[in-house]
Coordinates of C-alpha atoms in Angstrom, one line a residue:
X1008 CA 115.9 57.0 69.0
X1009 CA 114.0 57.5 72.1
X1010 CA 111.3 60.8 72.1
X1011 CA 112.9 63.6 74.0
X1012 CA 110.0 64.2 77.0
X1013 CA 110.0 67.5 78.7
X1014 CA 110.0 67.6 82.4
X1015 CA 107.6 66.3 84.1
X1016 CA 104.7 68.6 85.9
X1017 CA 104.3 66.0 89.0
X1018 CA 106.9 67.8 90.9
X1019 CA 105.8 71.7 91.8
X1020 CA 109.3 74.1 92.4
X1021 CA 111.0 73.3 95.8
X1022 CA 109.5 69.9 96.3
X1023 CA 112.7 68.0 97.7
X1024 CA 114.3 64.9 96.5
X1025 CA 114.2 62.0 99.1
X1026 CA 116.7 61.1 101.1
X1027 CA 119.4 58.5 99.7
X1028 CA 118.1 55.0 100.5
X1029 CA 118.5 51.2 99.3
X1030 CA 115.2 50.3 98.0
X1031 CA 115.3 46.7 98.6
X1032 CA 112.4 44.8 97.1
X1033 CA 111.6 41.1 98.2
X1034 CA 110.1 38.9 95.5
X1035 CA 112.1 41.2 92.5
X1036 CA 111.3 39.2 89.5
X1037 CA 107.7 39.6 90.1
X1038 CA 105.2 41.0 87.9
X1039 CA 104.7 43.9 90.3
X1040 CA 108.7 44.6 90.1
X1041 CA 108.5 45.0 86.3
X1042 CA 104.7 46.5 85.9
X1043 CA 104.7 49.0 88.8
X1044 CA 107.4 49.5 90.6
X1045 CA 110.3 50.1 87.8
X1046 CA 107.5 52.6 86.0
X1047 CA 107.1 54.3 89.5
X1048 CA 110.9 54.8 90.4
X1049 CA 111.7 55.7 86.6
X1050 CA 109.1 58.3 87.2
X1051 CA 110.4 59.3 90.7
X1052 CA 113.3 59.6 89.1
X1053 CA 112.8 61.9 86.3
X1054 CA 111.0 64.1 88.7
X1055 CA 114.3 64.6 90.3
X1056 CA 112.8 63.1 93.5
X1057 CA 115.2 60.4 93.9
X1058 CA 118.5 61.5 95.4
X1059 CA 121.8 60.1 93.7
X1060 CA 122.3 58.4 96.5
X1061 CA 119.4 56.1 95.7
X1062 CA 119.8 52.8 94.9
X1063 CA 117.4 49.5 94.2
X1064 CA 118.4 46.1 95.2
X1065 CA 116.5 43.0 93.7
X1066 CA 116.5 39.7 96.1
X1067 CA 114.8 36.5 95.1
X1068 CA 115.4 32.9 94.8
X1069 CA 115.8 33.1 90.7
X1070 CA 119.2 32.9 89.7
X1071 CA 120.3 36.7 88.4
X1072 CA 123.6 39.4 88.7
X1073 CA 123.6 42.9 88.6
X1074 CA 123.4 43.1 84.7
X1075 CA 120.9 40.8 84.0
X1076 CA 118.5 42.4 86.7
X1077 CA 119.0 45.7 85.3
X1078 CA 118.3 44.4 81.5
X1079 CA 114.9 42.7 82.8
X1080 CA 113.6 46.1 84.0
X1081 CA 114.9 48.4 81.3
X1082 CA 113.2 46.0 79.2
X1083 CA 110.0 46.3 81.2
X1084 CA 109.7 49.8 81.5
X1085 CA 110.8 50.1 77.9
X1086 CA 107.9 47.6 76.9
X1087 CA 104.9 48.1 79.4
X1088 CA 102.5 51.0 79.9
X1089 CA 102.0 54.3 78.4
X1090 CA 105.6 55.3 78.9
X1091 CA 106.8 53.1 76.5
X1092 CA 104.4 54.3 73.8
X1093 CA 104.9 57.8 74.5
X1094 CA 109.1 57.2 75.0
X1095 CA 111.5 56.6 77.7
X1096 CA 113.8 59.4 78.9
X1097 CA 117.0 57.6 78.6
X1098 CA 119.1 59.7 80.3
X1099 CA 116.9 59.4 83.7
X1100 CA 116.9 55.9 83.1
X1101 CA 120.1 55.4 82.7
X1102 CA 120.8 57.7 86.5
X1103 CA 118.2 55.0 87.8
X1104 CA 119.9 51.8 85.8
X1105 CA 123.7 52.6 87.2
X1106 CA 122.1 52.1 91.0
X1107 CA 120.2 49.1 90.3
X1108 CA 121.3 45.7 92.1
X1109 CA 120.7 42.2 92.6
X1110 CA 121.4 39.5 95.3
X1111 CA 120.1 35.7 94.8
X1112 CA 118.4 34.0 97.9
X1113 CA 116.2 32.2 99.4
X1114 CA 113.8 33.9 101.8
X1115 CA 113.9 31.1 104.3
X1116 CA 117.6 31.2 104.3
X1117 CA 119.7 32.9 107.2
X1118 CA 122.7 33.3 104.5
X1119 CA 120.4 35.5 102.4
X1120 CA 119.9 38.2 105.5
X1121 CA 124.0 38.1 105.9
X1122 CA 124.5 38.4 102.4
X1123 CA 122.1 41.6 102.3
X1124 CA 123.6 43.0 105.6
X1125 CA 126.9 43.2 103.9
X1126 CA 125.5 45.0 101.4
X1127 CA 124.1 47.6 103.1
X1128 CA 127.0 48.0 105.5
X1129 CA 129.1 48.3 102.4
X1130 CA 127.6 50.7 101.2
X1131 CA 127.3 52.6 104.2
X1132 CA 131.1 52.7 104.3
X1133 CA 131.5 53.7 100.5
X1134 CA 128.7 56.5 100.2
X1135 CA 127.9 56.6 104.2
X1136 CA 124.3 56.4 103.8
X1137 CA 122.8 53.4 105.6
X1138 CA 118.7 53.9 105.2
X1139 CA 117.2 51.3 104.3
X1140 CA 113.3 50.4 102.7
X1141 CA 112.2 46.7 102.6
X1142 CA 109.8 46.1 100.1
X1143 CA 108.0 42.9 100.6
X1144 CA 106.2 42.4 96.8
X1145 CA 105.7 38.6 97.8
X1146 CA 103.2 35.9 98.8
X1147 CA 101.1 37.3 101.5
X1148 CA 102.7 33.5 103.4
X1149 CA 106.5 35.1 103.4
X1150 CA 105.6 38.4 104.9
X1151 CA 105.9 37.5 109.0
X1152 CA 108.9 35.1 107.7
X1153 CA 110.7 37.9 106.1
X1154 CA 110.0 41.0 108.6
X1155 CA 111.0 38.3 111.5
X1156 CA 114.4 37.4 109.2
X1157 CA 115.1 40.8 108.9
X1158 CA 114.6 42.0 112.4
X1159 CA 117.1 38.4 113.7
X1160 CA 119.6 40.0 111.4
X1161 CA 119.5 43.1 112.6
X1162 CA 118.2 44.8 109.9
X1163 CA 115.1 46.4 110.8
X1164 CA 117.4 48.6 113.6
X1165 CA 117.1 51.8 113.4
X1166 CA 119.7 55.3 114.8
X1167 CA 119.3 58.7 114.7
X1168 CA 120.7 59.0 111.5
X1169 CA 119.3 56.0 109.9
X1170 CA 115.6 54.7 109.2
X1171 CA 114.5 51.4 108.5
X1172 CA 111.2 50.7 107.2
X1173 CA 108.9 48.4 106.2
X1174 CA 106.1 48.0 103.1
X1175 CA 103.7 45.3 103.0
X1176 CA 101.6 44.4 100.1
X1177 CA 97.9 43.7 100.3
X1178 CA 96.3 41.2 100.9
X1179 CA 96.6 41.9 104.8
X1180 CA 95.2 39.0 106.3
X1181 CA 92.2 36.7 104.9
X1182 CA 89.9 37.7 107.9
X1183 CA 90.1 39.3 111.4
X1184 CA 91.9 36.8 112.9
X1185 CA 94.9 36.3 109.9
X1186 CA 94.8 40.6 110.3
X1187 CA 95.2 40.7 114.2
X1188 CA 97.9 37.5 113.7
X1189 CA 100.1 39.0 110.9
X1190 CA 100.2 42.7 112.9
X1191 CA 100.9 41.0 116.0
X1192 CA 103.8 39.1 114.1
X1193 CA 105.0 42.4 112.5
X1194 CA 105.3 44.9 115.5
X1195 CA 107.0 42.4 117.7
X1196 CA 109.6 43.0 115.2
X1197 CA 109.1 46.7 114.3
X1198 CA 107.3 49.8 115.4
X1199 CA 104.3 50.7 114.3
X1200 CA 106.1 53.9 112.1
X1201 CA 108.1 51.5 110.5
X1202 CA 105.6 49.5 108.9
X1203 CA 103.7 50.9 105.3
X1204 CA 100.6 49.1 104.6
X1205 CA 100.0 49.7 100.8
X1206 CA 97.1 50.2 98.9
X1207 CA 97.8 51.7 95.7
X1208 CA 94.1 52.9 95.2
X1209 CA 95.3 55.8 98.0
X1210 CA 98.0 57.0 95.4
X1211 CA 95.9 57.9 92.7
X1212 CA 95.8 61.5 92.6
X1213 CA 91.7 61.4 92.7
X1214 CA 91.7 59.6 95.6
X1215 CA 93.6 62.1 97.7
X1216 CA 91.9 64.9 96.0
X1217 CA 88.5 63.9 98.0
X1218 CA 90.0 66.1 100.8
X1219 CA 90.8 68.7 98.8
X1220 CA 87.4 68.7 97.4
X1221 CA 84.9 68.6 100.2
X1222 CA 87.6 70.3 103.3
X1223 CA 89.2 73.2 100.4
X1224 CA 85.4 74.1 98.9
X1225 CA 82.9 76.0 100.8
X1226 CA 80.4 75.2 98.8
X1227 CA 80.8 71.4 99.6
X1228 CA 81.0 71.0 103.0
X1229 CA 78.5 72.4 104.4
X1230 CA 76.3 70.1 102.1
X1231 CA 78.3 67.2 102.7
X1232 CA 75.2 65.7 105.4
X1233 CA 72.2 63.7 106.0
X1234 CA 70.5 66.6 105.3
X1235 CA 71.4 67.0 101.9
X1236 CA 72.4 63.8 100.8
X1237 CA 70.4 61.1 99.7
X1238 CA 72.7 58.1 99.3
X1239 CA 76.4 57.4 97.9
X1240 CA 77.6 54.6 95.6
X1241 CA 80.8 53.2 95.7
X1242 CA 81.9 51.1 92.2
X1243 CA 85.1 49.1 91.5
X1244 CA 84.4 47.6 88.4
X1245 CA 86.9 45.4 86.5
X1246 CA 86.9 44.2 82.5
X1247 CA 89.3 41.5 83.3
X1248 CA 88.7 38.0 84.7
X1249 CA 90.8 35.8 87.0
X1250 CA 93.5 35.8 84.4
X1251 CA 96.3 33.9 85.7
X1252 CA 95.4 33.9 89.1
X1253 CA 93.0 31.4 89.6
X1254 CA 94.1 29.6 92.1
X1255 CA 94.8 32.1 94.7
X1256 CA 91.4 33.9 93.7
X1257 CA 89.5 30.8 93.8
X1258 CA 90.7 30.5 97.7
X1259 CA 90.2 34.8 98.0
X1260 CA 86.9 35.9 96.1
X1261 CA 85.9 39.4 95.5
X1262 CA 84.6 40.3 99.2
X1263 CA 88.2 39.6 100.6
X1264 CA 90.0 40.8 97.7
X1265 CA 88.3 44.4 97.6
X1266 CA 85.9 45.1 100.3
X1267 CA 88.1 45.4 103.6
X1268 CA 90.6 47.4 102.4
X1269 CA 90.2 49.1 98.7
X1270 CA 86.7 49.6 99.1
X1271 CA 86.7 50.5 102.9
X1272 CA 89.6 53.1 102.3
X1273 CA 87.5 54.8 99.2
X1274 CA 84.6 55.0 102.3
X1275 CA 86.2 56.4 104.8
X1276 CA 87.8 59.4 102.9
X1277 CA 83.9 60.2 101.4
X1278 CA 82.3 60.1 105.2
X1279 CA 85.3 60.9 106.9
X1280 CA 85.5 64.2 109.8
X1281 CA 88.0 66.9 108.8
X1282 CA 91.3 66.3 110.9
X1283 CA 92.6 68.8 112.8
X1284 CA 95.6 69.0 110.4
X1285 CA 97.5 66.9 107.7
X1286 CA 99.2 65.1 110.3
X1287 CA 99.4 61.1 109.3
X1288 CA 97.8 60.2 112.9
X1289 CA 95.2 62.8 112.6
X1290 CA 94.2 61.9 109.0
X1291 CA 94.3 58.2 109.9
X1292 CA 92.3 58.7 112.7
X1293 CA 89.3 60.2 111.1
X1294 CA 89.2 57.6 108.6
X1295 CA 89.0 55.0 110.9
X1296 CA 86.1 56.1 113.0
X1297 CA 84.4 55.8 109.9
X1298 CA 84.7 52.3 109.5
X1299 CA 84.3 51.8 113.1
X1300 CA 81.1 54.0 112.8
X1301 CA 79.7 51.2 110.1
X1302 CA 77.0 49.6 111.7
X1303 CA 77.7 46.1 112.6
X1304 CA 76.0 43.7 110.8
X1305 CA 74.4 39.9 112.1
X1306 CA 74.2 36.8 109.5
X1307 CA 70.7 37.6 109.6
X1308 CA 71.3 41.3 108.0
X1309 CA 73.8 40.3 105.9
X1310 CA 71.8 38.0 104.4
X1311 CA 69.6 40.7 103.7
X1312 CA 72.1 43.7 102.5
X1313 CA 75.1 41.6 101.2
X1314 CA 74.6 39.9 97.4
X1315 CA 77.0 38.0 95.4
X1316 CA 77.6 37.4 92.0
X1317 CA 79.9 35.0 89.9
X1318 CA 80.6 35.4 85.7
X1319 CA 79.4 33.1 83.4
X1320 CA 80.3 33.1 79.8
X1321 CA 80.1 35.9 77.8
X1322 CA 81.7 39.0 75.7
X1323 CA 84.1 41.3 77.4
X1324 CA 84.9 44.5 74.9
X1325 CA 84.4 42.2 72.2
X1326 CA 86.4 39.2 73.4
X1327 CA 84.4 36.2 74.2
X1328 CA 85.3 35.0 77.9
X1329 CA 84.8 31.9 79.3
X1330 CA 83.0 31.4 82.6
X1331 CA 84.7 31.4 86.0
X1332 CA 84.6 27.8 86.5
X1333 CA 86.2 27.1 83.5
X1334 CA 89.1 29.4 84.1
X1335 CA 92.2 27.6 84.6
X1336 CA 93.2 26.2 88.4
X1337 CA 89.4 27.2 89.0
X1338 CA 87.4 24.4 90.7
X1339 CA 84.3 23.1 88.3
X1340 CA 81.9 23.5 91.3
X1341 CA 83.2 26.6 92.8
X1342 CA 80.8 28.3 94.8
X1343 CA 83.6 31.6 95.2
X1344 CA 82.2 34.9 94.5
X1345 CA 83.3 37.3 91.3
X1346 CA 81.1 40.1 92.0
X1347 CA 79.9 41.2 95.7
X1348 CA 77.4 44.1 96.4
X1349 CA 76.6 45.5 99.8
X1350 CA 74.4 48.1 101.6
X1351 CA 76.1 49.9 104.7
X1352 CA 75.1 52.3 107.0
X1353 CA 77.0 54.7 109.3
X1354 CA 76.2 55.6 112.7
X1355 CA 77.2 58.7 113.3
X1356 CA 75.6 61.8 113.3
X1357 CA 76.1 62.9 110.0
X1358 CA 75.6 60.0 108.0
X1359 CA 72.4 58.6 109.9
X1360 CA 70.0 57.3 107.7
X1361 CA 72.2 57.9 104.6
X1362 CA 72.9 54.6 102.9
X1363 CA 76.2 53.7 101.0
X1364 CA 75.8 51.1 98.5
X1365 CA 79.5 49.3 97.5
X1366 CA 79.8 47.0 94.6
X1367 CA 83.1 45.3 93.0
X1368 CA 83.2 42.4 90.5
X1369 CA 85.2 41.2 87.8
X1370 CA 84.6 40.4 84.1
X1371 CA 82.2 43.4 83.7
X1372 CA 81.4 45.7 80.9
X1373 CA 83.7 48.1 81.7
X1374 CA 86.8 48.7 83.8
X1375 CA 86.1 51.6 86.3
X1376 CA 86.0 52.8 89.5
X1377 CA 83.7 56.4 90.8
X1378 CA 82.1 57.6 93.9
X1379 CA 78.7 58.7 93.0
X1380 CA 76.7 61.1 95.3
X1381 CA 73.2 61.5 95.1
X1382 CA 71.8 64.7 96.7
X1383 CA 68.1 64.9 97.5
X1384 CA 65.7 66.0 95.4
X1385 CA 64.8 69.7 95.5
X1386 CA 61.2 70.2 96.0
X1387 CA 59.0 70.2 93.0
X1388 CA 55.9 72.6 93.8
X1389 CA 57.8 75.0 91.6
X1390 CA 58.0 72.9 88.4
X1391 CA 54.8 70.9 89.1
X1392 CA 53.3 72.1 85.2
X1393 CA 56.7 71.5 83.7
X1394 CA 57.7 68.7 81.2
X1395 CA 59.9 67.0 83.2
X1396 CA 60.2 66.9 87.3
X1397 CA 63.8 67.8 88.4
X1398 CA 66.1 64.8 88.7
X1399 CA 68.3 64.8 91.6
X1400 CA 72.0 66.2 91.4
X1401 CA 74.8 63.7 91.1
X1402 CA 78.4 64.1 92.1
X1403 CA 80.5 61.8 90.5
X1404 CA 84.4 61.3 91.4
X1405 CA 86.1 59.3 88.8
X1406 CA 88.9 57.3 90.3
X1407 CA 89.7 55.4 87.3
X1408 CA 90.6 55.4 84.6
X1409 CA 89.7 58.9 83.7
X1410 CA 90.1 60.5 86.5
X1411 CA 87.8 63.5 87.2
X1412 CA 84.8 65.0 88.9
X1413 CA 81.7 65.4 87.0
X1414 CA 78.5 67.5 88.8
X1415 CA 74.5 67.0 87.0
X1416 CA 72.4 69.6 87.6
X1417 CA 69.2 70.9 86.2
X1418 CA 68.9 73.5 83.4
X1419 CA 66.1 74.7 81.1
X1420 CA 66.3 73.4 77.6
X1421 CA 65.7 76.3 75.5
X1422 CA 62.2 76.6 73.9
X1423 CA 58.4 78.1 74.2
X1424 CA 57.8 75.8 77.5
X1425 CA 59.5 75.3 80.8
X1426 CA 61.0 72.0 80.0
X1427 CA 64.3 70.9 82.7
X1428 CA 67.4 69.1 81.3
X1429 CA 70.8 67.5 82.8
X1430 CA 73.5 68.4 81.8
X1431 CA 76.9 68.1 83.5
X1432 CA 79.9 70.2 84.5
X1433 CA 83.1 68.0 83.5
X1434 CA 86.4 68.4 85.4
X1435 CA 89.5 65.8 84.1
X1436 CA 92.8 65.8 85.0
X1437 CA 94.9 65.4 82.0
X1438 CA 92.9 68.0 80.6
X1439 CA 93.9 70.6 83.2
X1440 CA 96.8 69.8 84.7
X1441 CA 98.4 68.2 81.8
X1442 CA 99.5 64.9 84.3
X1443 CA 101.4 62.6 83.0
X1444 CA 101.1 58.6 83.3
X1445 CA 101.6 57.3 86.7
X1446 CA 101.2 54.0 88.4
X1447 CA 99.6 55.1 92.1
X1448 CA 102.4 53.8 93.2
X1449 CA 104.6 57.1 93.1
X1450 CA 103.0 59.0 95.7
X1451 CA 103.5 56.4 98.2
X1452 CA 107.2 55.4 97.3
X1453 CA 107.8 58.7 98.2
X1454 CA 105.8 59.3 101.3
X1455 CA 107.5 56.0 102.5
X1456 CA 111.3 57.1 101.4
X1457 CA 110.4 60.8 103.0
X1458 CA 108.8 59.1 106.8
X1459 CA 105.3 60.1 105.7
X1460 CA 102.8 57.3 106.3
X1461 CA 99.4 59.5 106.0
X1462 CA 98.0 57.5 102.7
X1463 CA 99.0 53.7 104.1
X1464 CA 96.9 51.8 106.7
X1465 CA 97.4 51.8 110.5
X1466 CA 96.9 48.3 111.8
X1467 CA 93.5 49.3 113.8
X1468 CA 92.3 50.2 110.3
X1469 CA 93.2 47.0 108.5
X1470 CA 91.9 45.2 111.4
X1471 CA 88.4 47.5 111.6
X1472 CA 87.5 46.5 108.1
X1473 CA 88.1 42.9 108.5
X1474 CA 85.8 43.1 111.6
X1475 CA 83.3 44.8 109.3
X1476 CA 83.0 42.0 107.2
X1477 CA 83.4 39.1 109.3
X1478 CA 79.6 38.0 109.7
X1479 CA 79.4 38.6 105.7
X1480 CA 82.1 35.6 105.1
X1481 CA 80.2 33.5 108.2
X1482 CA 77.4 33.6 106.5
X1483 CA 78.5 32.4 103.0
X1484 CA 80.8 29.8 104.9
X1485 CA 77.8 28.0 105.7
X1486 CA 75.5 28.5 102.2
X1487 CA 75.4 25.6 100.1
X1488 CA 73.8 27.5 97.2
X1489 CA 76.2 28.7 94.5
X1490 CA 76.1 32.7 93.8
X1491 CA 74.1 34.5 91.1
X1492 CA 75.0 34.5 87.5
X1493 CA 75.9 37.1 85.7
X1494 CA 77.1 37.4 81.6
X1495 CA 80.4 38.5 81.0
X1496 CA 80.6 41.8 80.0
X1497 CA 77.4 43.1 81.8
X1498 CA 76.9 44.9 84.6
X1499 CA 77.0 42.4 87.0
X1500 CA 74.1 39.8 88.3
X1501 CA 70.3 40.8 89.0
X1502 CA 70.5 40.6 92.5
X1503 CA 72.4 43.9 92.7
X1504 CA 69.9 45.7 91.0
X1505 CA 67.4 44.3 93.1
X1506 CA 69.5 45.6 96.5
X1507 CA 68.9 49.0 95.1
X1508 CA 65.4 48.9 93.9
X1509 CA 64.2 47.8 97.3
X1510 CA 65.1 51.2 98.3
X1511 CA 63.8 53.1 95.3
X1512 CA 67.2 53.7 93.5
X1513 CA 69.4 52.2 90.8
X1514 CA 73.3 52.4 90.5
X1515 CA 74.6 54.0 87.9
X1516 CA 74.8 52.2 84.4
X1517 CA 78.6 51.0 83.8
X1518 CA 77.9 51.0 80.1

C-alpha cells in the first residue's frame, strides 16, 4: 500500500488552480514524457493546481490507446525519482490518470492534425473548454514542421475565450543563424505570447530566488557593484557522460549545449537591473541587456578567454568511465568538446571591470551547479600582525542539487592571539521550507497554463546569446588541434585552471 503524503507546501493558501486545458505533448513516449513531465503534472496536481477540467493527450508515431498510455506513465512516476521512493499519492493520481489520452500519428502527416482537431473540438462540445497547450518534447528537426502543421489546421487560433499556446524545448537553434531561422518559422505561425521557450534551469526555485535575494535584501544591493565585487563564477558541472546520446552530442558539444541558453540565463539574472515590476516584458527585458551588454568577442579574444576540454578515461563516483571517444555513436577522432570554460566581461556601468568566469563539462567529480561571488578584499592594515590575512567573502547560490545560499566571512578563532577563520552561514531549502521533490518543470507548466511567460526566453534573448558565442564556434571550426584532456571524475582539464590563474584567482574546488 502506497504511503499516505500530506499535502504538499508548494502551493501557499489562495494560489488558484489553472484554467482547464488539453495538455498535448508531441513526442509522448519520450523519456522527457515519463521522467519529467508525468512527475511535474502529478505534482501540479496534488497541489490542487490543475483544474478538473485538465486533461493530457499523448501524440506520437508508436502504436498506443488510452489505457496503455496511461499504464506507461503510472508506471513511470510510480518507478522514477524521489516520489516513488518516498510514495505516490494514489488518489491524485488517479484524478490525473482518468484525463490522460492518447492519439497515434505521424508528425508529417495531415491526418494526425485532423484527428487531434476532432479531439479538441469534441471536447469543447462535451465540457466546453477549448484551451489548448502544445508541447513539442521532440527532435529540435520537427519543431517548425509541427508549429507550421498546427497553425494549417487551424489549431494554433486563438478567441477571447480560448488560448492557444506553444512550448518549445531547447535546443533552440545550433547557432545564430538556425536561432534567427527557427523564430522566423515560429511567429509566422504564432505570436510572440504564444510561444514558451523552456529552460528548466529557470524553474528551479533557486534560480528565481536570485531576485528575491539581491532586489528583497537591503543589505545586498547596494553591494551588488564593481565597487564591491571582485569577480563571479558561474559552474554547471555534470557526473554523467554522453550516456546514450552520443550521437547528437557528438554533432552539439558542451559550448552549444549549455553556454547560449542555461548558462546565459543563470548570467543575466546575477547582473541583471531591477525591473520596474514583475511584469514578463519588464523582467525579460533586463535580462537581456545583460547579454547584450557582454562584450563582443573577436577569434583573436576568444582564443585567448575561451578553453575547452574533452574526458578521457577515468573514475566517476567510483565507477570507471570510459573516454569520450570510446562512447558509443562517438567518432574515434572526435575533436567535440566535453568541458568549455570562458571569461566574459560586461559593459555596463556596474559590471565594468568585473570578470564572470563560466564553466560547464560533463563526466566531472561531482554533479553541481552554484553562482559564486567573490567580494573584494577588505583592507588589511588592521590585521597586518595577525596569523592569517583576511580572505575574501564568498556568496555562494547553490542551484543544484542542494539548493541553498551559503555566505564566508571572517571571524576570530578563539585563543590568546588574533588569529581570523572562515566560517560560513548555511541557508538550504529543504531544511526551511520543508520543499518537497520537484522536477523545475512545475513552475513553468503552470506559468504556461496561467499566460505567464516571465521565466521562458523571448526570441531576442535566444538569439542574443547565440550572437554571443558565434566567434567562439568560428574559431574552433577552423582548429585542427583536438581539446585538452581531462580524467574522468576530476575537475575538469588544466587549461581552466590556468584561465583563472592568469588573473590571480582559482574556481572553486568541485570536490
Amino acid at each position: 500500500m502506497a504511503a499516505m503524503i500530506s499535502p504538499s507546501p508548494a502551493k501557499p493558501a489562495g494560489t488558484p488552480a489553472a484554467p482547464p486545458c488539453t495538455f498535448v505533448i508531441f513526442g509522448a513516449s519520450g523519456d522527457l514524457t515519463g521522467r519529467l513531465l508525468t512527475p511535474a503534472l502529478y505534482h501540479l496536481q496534488r497541489e490542487g493546481l490543475l483544474d478538473a477540467g485538465f486533461e493530457i493527450l499523448g501524440v506520437d508515431r508508436v502504436e498506443n490507446n488510452d489505457e496503455g498510455f496511461r499504464k506507461t506513465l503510472g508506471e513511470a512516476l510510480h518507478t522514477l525519482g524521489a516520489d516513488a521512493e518516498r510514495g505516490i499519492d494514489e488518489a491524485a493520481w488517479g484524478q490525473l490518470a482518468a484525463n490522460i489520452h492518447y492519439l497515434t500519428g505521424d508528425f508529417a502527416d495531415p491526418s494526425t492534425y485532423q484527428g487531434l482537431a476532432a479531439h479538441l473540438d469534441q471536447r469543447q462540445r462535451a465540457t466546453g473548454a477549448s484551451n489548448a497547450v502544445f508541447y513539442l518534447a521532440v527532435a529540435p528537426r520537427f519543431f517548425a514542421p509541427i508549429a507550421a502543421a498546427l497553425s494549417t489546421a487551424g489549431l494554433l487560433d486563438e478567441s477571447d475565450t480560448a488560448f492557444r499556446r506553444l512550448i518549445v524545448e531547447k535546443p533552440f537553434g545550433t547557432d545564430l543563424a538556425s536561432a534567427q531561422d527557427l523564430n522566423a518559422k515560429l511567429l509566422a505561425v504564432a505570436t510572440e505570447k504564444q510561444i514558451y521557450r523552456i529552460d528548466h534551469y529557470l524553474g528551479k526555485e533557486t534560480v528565481q530566488n536570485i531576485m528575491a535575494f539581491r532586489f528583497g535584501n537591503g543589505m545586498f544591493e547596494p553591494i551588488w557593484n564593481r565597487d564591491h565585487i571582485e569577480c563571479v563564477q558561474i559552474t554547471a558541472a555534470e557526473t554523467v557522460g554522453v550516456e546514450r546520446r552520443g550521437r547528437f552530442y557528438d554533432g552539439t558539444g558542451a559550448l552549444r549545449d549549455m553556454v547560449p541558453n542555461h548558462l546565459f540565463q543563470l548570467l543575466s539574472m546575477v547582473a541583471m537591473e531591477a525591473p520596474n515590476s514583475f511584469d514578463a516584458d519588464a523582467v525579460r527585458t533586463e535580462k537581456a541587456k545583460v547579454v547584450e551588454a557582454v562584450r563582443d568577442l573577436t577569434p583573436e579574444d576568444a582564443a585567448k578567454v575561451v578553453v575547452r576540454g574533452q574526458y578521457d578515461a577515468g573514475t566517476v563516483l567510483g565507477k570507471p568511465r570510459a573516454a569520450y571517444r570510446q562512447e558509443p555513436d562517438v567518432a574515434p577522432d572526435s575533436r567535440t568538446e566535453t568541458f568549455v570554460a570562458m571569461k566574459l566581461a560586461i559593459d555596463n556601468w556596474r559590471w565594468s571591470g568585473v570578470p564572470f568566469y563560466l564553466r560547464t563539462g560533463k563526466s566531472l567529480a561531482v554533479r553541481r551547479t552554484e553562482i559564486a561571488i567573490q567580494f573584494k578584499k577588505a583592507p588589511a592594515v588592521l590585521f597586518r600582525d595577525a596569523v592569517n590575512a583576511p580572505m575574501p567573502n564568498l556568496l555562494v547560490i547553490s542551484i543544484q542539487p542542494d539548493e541553498g545560499i551559503s555566505l564566508r566571512f571572517a571571524a576570530k578563532v578563539p585563543g590568546r592571539e588574533m588569529r581570523l577563520g572562515q566560517v560560513e552561514m548555511d541557508f538550504r531549502y529543504a531544511e526551511h521550507f520543508k520543499a518537497e521533490p520537484q522536477t523545475g518543470y512545475e513552475t513553468l507548466i503552470y506559468d504556461c497554463l496561467t499566460g505567464d511567460p516571465t521565466l521562458f526566453q523571448r526570441a531576442d534573448n535566444i538569439e542574443a546569446g547565440w550572437f554571443e558565442v558565434q566567434q567562439i564556434q568560428r574559431l574552433w571550426g577552423g582548429l585542427t588541434t583536438p581539446p585538452d584532456l581531462y580524467p574522468a571524475g576530476s575537475d575538469g582539464p588544466a587549461c581552466a585552471d590556468e584561465l583563472l590563474a592568469r588573473d590571480g584567482y582559482a574556481w572553486l574546488p568541485l570536490t
